[in-house]
mmCIF file of C-alpha atoms in Angstrom:
data_model
loop_
_atom_site.group_PDB
_atom_site.id
_atom_site.type_symbol
_atom_site.label_atom_id
_atom_site.label_comp_id
_atom_site.label_asym_id
_atom_site.label_seq_id
_atom_site.Cartn_x
_atom_site.Cartn_y
_atom_site.Cartn_z
ATOM 1 C CA MET A 20 -86.720 -242.610 -172.063
ATOM 2 C CA SER A 21 -86.261 -246.002 -173.645
ATOM 3 C CA LYS A 22 -83.938 -248.545 -172.081
ATOM 4 C CA LYS A 23 -81.653 -248.581 -175.162
ATOM 5 C CA LEU A 24 -81.326 -244.785 -175.210
ATOM 6 C CA ALA A 25 -80.610 -244.692 -171.470
ATOM 7 C CA SER A 26 -77.837 -247.259 -171.919
ATOM 8 C CA CYS A 27 -76.256 -245.189 -174.722
ATOM 9 C CA VAL A 28 -76.411 -241.983 -172.645
ATOM 10 C CA LEU A 29 -74.847 -243.790 -169.668
ATOM 11 C CA LYS A 30 -71.958 -245.122 -171.786
ATOM 12 C CA THR A 31 -71.338 -241.660 -173.209
ATOM 13 C CA ALA A 32 -71.385 -240.117 -169.722
ATOM 14 C CA ARG A 33 -68.834 -242.664 -168.449
ATOM 15 C CA ALA A 34 -66.530 -242.110 -171.418
ATOM 16 C CA ALA A 35 -66.812 -238.308 -171.379
ATOM 17 C CA HIS A 36 -63.834 -237.904 -169.054
ATOM 18 C CA LEU A 37 -61.540 -239.970 -171.309
ATOM 19 C CA LYS A 38 -59.610 -238.392 -174.190
ATOM 20 C CA GLU A 39 -60.288 -241.347 -176.482
ATOM 21 C CA PRO A 40 -63.452 -242.999 -175.235
ATOM 22 C CA TYR A 41 -63.258 -246.065 -177.442
ATOM 23 C CA ALA A 42 -59.493 -246.556 -177.633
ATOM 24 C CA MET A 43 -58.267 -250.116 -177.515
ATOM 25 C CA PRO A 44 -56.193 -251.074 -174.498
ATOM 26 C CA PRO A 45 -52.504 -251.570 -175.263
ATOM 27 C CA LYS A 46 -51.524 -255.019 -176.440
ATOM 28 C CA LYS A 47 -49.932 -257.219 -173.820
ATOM 29 C CA LYS A 48 -46.395 -258.313 -174.697
ATOM 30 C CA THR A 49 -45.788 -262.031 -174.165
ATOM 31 C CA HIS A 50 -42.265 -262.472 -175.555
ATOM 32 C CA GLU A 51 -39.322 -260.275 -176.492
ATOM 33 C CA VAL A 52 -36.475 -261.807 -178.487
ATOM 34 C CA THR A 53 -33.258 -260.157 -179.700
ATOM 35 C CA LEU A 54 -31.802 -261.522 -182.924
ATOM 36 C CA ALA A 55 -28.623 -260.638 -184.830
ATOM 37 C CA LEU A 56 -29.396 -261.424 -188.466
ATOM 38 C CA GLU A 57 -27.820 -260.704 -191.816
ATOM 39 C CA ALA A 58 -29.467 -257.652 -193.336
ATOM 40 C CA GLY A 59 -31.717 -258.311 -196.290
ATOM 41 C CA ASN A 60 -31.276 -262.087 -196.040
ATOM 42 C CA ALA A 61 -32.468 -263.403 -192.679
ATOM 43 C CA ALA A 62 -32.061 -267.166 -192.296
ATOM 44 C CA MET A 63 -35.303 -269.009 -191.540
ATOM 45 C CA VAL A 64 -33.324 -271.486 -189.410
ATOM 46 C CA ASP A 65 -32.228 -268.735 -187.014
ATOM 47 C CA LEU A 66 -35.725 -267.273 -186.919
ATOM 48 C CA GLY A 67 -37.254 -270.693 -186.306
ATOM 49 C CA LYS A 68 -34.984 -271.465 -183.359
ATOM 50 C CA MET A 69 -35.787 -268.238 -181.570
ATOM 51 C CA LEU A 70 -39.345 -267.455 -182.656
ATOM 52 C CA GLY A 71 -40.778 -270.974 -182.837
ATOM 53 C CA PRO A 72 -41.757 -271.155 -179.149
ATOM 54 C CA THR A 73 -43.355 -267.690 -179.270
ATOM 55 C CA GLY A 74 -46.006 -268.590 -181.847
ATOM 56 C CA ALA A 75 -45.197 -265.580 -184.040
ATOM 57 C CA ASN A 76 -45.557 -265.758 -187.814
ATOM 58 C CA MET A 77 -41.921 -266.346 -188.779
ATOM 59 C CA ARG A 78 -42.539 -265.756 -192.479
ATOM 60 C CA ALA A 79 -44.054 -262.324 -191.806
ATOM 61 C CA VAL A 80 -41.127 -261.401 -189.523
ATOM 62 C CA LYS A 81 -38.619 -262.493 -192.198
ATOM 63 C CA VAL A 82 -40.329 -260.518 -194.972
ATOM 64 C CA GLU A 83 -40.634 -257.380 -192.831
ATOM 65 C CA TYR A 84 -36.998 -257.627 -191.655
ATOM 66 C CA ASP A 85 -35.631 -258.249 -195.158
ATOM 67 C CA GLU A 86 -37.557 -255.291 -196.616
ATOM 68 C CA ALA A 87 -36.446 -252.921 -193.857
ATOM 69 C CA THR A 88 -32.766 -253.915 -194.024
ATOM 70 C CA ALA A 89 -32.349 -254.463 -197.775
ATOM 71 C CA LYS A 90 -30.294 -251.280 -198.190
ATOM 72 C CA ASN A 91 -27.709 -252.587 -195.673
ATOM 73 C CA ARG A 92 -27.331 -256.004 -197.312
ATOM 74 C CA GLY A 93 -24.282 -257.897 -196.035
ATOM 75 C CA GLU A 94 -24.235 -256.249 -192.601
ATOM 76 C CA ILE A 95 -25.447 -257.724 -189.344
ATOM 77 C CA ILE A 96 -28.435 -255.746 -188.064
ATOM 78 C CA PRO A 97 -29.767 -256.733 -184.628
ATOM 79 C CA VAL A 98 -33.539 -256.597 -184.174
ATOM 80 C CA ILE A 99 -35.778 -256.873 -181.133
ATOM 81 C CA VAL A 100 -38.923 -258.843 -181.933
ATOM 82 C CA SER A 101 -41.811 -258.173 -179.549
ATOM 83 C CA VAL A 102 -44.580 -260.771 -179.731
ATOM 84 C CA PHE A 103 -48.015 -259.886 -178.336
ATOM 85 C CA GLU A 104 -50.929 -261.950 -176.983
ATOM 86 C CA ASP A 105 -52.682 -262.077 -180.351
ATOM 87 C CA ARG A 106 -49.443 -263.381 -181.959
ATOM 88 C CA SER A 107 -48.843 -260.114 -183.779
ATOM 89 C CA HIS A 108 -45.324 -258.690 -183.663
ATOM 90 C CA ALA A 109 -43.346 -255.462 -183.703
ATOM 91 C CA LEU A 110 -39.734 -255.049 -184.799
ATOM 92 C CA ALA A 111 -37.254 -252.564 -183.315
ATOM 93 C CA TYR A 112 -33.989 -252.252 -185.235
ATOM 94 C CA LYS A 113 -30.589 -251.583 -183.670
ATOM 95 C CA THR A 114 -27.263 -250.520 -185.154
ATOM 96 C CA PRO A 115 -24.709 -253.186 -186.128
ATOM 97 C CA PRO A 116 -22.353 -254.412 -183.374
ATOM 98 C CA THR A 117 -19.285 -252.246 -182.831
ATOM 99 C CA SER A 118 -16.933 -255.176 -183.422
ATOM 100 C CA PHE A 119 -18.598 -255.839 -186.790
ATOM 101 C CA LEU A 120 -18.166 -252.182 -187.835
ATOM 102 C CA ILE A 121 -14.489 -252.222 -186.772
ATOM 103 C CA ARG A 122 -13.808 -255.458 -188.693
ATOM 104 C CA LYS A 123 -15.579 -254.010 -191.731
ATOM 105 C CA ALA A 124 -13.549 -250.773 -191.564
ATOM 106 C CA LEU A 125 -10.279 -252.732 -191.412
ATOM 107 C CA GLY A 126 -11.339 -255.480 -193.815
ATOM 108 C CA ILE A 127 -10.428 -258.294 -191.403
ATOM 109 C CA GLN A 128 -12.272 -261.503 -190.490
ATOM 110 C CA SER A 129 -11.736 -261.411 -186.719
ATOM 111 C CA GLY A 130 -9.892 -259.660 -183.943
ATOM 112 C CA ALA A 131 -6.687 -260.854 -182.314
ATOM 113 C CA SER A 132 -6.770 -264.092 -180.355
ATOM 114 C CA ASN A 133 -4.629 -262.398 -177.701
ATOM 115 C CA PRO A 134 -5.092 -258.615 -177.874
ATOM 116 C CA LEU A 135 -2.326 -257.964 -175.322
ATOM 117 C CA THR A 136 0.403 -259.303 -177.569
ATOM 118 C CA GLN A 137 -1.095 -259.187 -181.082
ATOM 119 C CA THR A 138 -2.351 -256.343 -183.206
ATOM 120 C CA VAL A 139 -4.471 -256.956 -186.279
ATOM 121 C CA GLY A 140 -4.679 -253.400 -187.612
ATOM 122 C CA THR A 141 -4.878 -249.704 -186.882
ATOM 123 C CA LEU A 142 -7.953 -247.475 -186.973
ATOM 124 C CA SER A 143 -7.588 -243.799 -187.799
ATOM 125 C CA THR A 144 -9.361 -241.213 -185.662
ATOM 126 C CA THR A 145 -11.748 -240.433 -188.526
ATOM 127 C CA GLN A 146 -12.735 -244.113 -188.801
ATOM 128 C CA VAL A 147 -13.350 -244.272 -185.039
ATOM 129 C CA LYS A 148 -15.443 -241.091 -185.242
ATOM 130 C CA GLU A 149 -17.543 -242.466 -188.133
ATOM 131 C CA ILE A 150 -18.218 -245.693 -186.214
ATOM 132 C CA ALA A 151 -19.084 -243.733 -183.050
ATOM 133 C CA GLU A 152 -21.518 -241.500 -184.972
ATOM 134 C CA ARG A 153 -23.272 -244.535 -186.391
ATOM 135 C CA LYS A 154 -23.438 -246.310 -183.009
ATOM 136 C CA LEU A 155 -24.419 -243.230 -180.952
ATOM 137 C CA PRO A 156 -28.187 -244.005 -180.746
ATOM 138 C CA ASP A 157 -27.504 -247.433 -179.196
ATOM 139 C CA LEU A 158 -24.529 -246.569 -176.990
ATOM 140 C CA ASN A 159 -24.765 -245.601 -173.360
ATOM 141 C CA ALA A 160 -23.106 -242.257 -174.086
ATOM 142 C CA ASN A 161 -24.306 -238.679 -173.792
ATOM 143 C CA ASP A 162 -22.108 -237.141 -176.460
ATOM 144 C CA LEU A 163 -19.849 -238.028 -179.367
ATOM 145 C CA ASP A 164 -16.616 -237.857 -177.320
ATOM 146 C CA ALA A 165 -17.878 -240.515 -174.902
ATOM 147 C CA ALA A 166 -19.012 -242.653 -177.851
ATOM 148 C CA ILE A 167 -15.559 -242.344 -179.433
ATOM 149 C CA GLN A 168 -13.959 -243.590 -176.202
ATOM 150 C CA ILE A 169 -16.352 -246.569 -176.066
ATOM 151 C CA VAL A 170 -15.537 -247.513 -179.684
ATOM 152 C CA ALA A 171 -11.795 -247.086 -179.049
ATOM 153 C CA GLY A 172 -12.057 -249.385 -176.014
ATOM 154 C CA THR A 173 -13.819 -252.039 -178.080
ATOM 155 C CA ALA A 174 -11.109 -251.739 -180.739
ATOM 156 C CA ARG A 175 -8.346 -252.159 -178.150
ATOM 157 C CA SER A 176 -10.049 -255.264 -176.754
ATOM 158 C CA MET A 177 -10.009 -256.723 -180.292
ATOM 159 C CA GLY A 178 -6.280 -256.098 -180.739
ATOM 160 C CA VAL A 179 -6.773 -253.046 -182.943
ATOM 161 C CA LYS A 180 -4.608 -249.973 -182.353
ATOM 162 C CA VAL A 181 -6.278 -246.575 -182.449
ATOM 163 C CA ALA A 182 -4.163 -243.826 -184.018
ATOM 164 C CA SER A 183 -4.096 -240.672 -181.910
#
């Protein structure tokens, strides 16, 4: 048997026990950055501040983010940017912050400066339920009722009454 053929047979014998004999090893993550950006219109300044030290291609991140969030233009969509050894990246999108969704539902700019003494609005139970349904994948809740209580607590801490 020739030396080249023996080498090929040996490699095949070693890889026979693997499911994917020539699969690439997983990429090693070097950085993970969480950003809260405006959907469909990410600011390069914000990206530059956070992604500059990582060596990721900021332009590619901006284009990918803007395309993925274009349908939610005007909202704040948090994203987790994972940067790998080879400077490639992966984006994981989150739901908008609960406080942002509450302010949007009420049409207000901010919550109360002192929520114990001031109220800035009232959320109906259907509004709270809609917000909880949207936030459910990102909340630390097992069911919708627990998510509703979390959203109601956030609303109370902003000086927003929740109608019962």
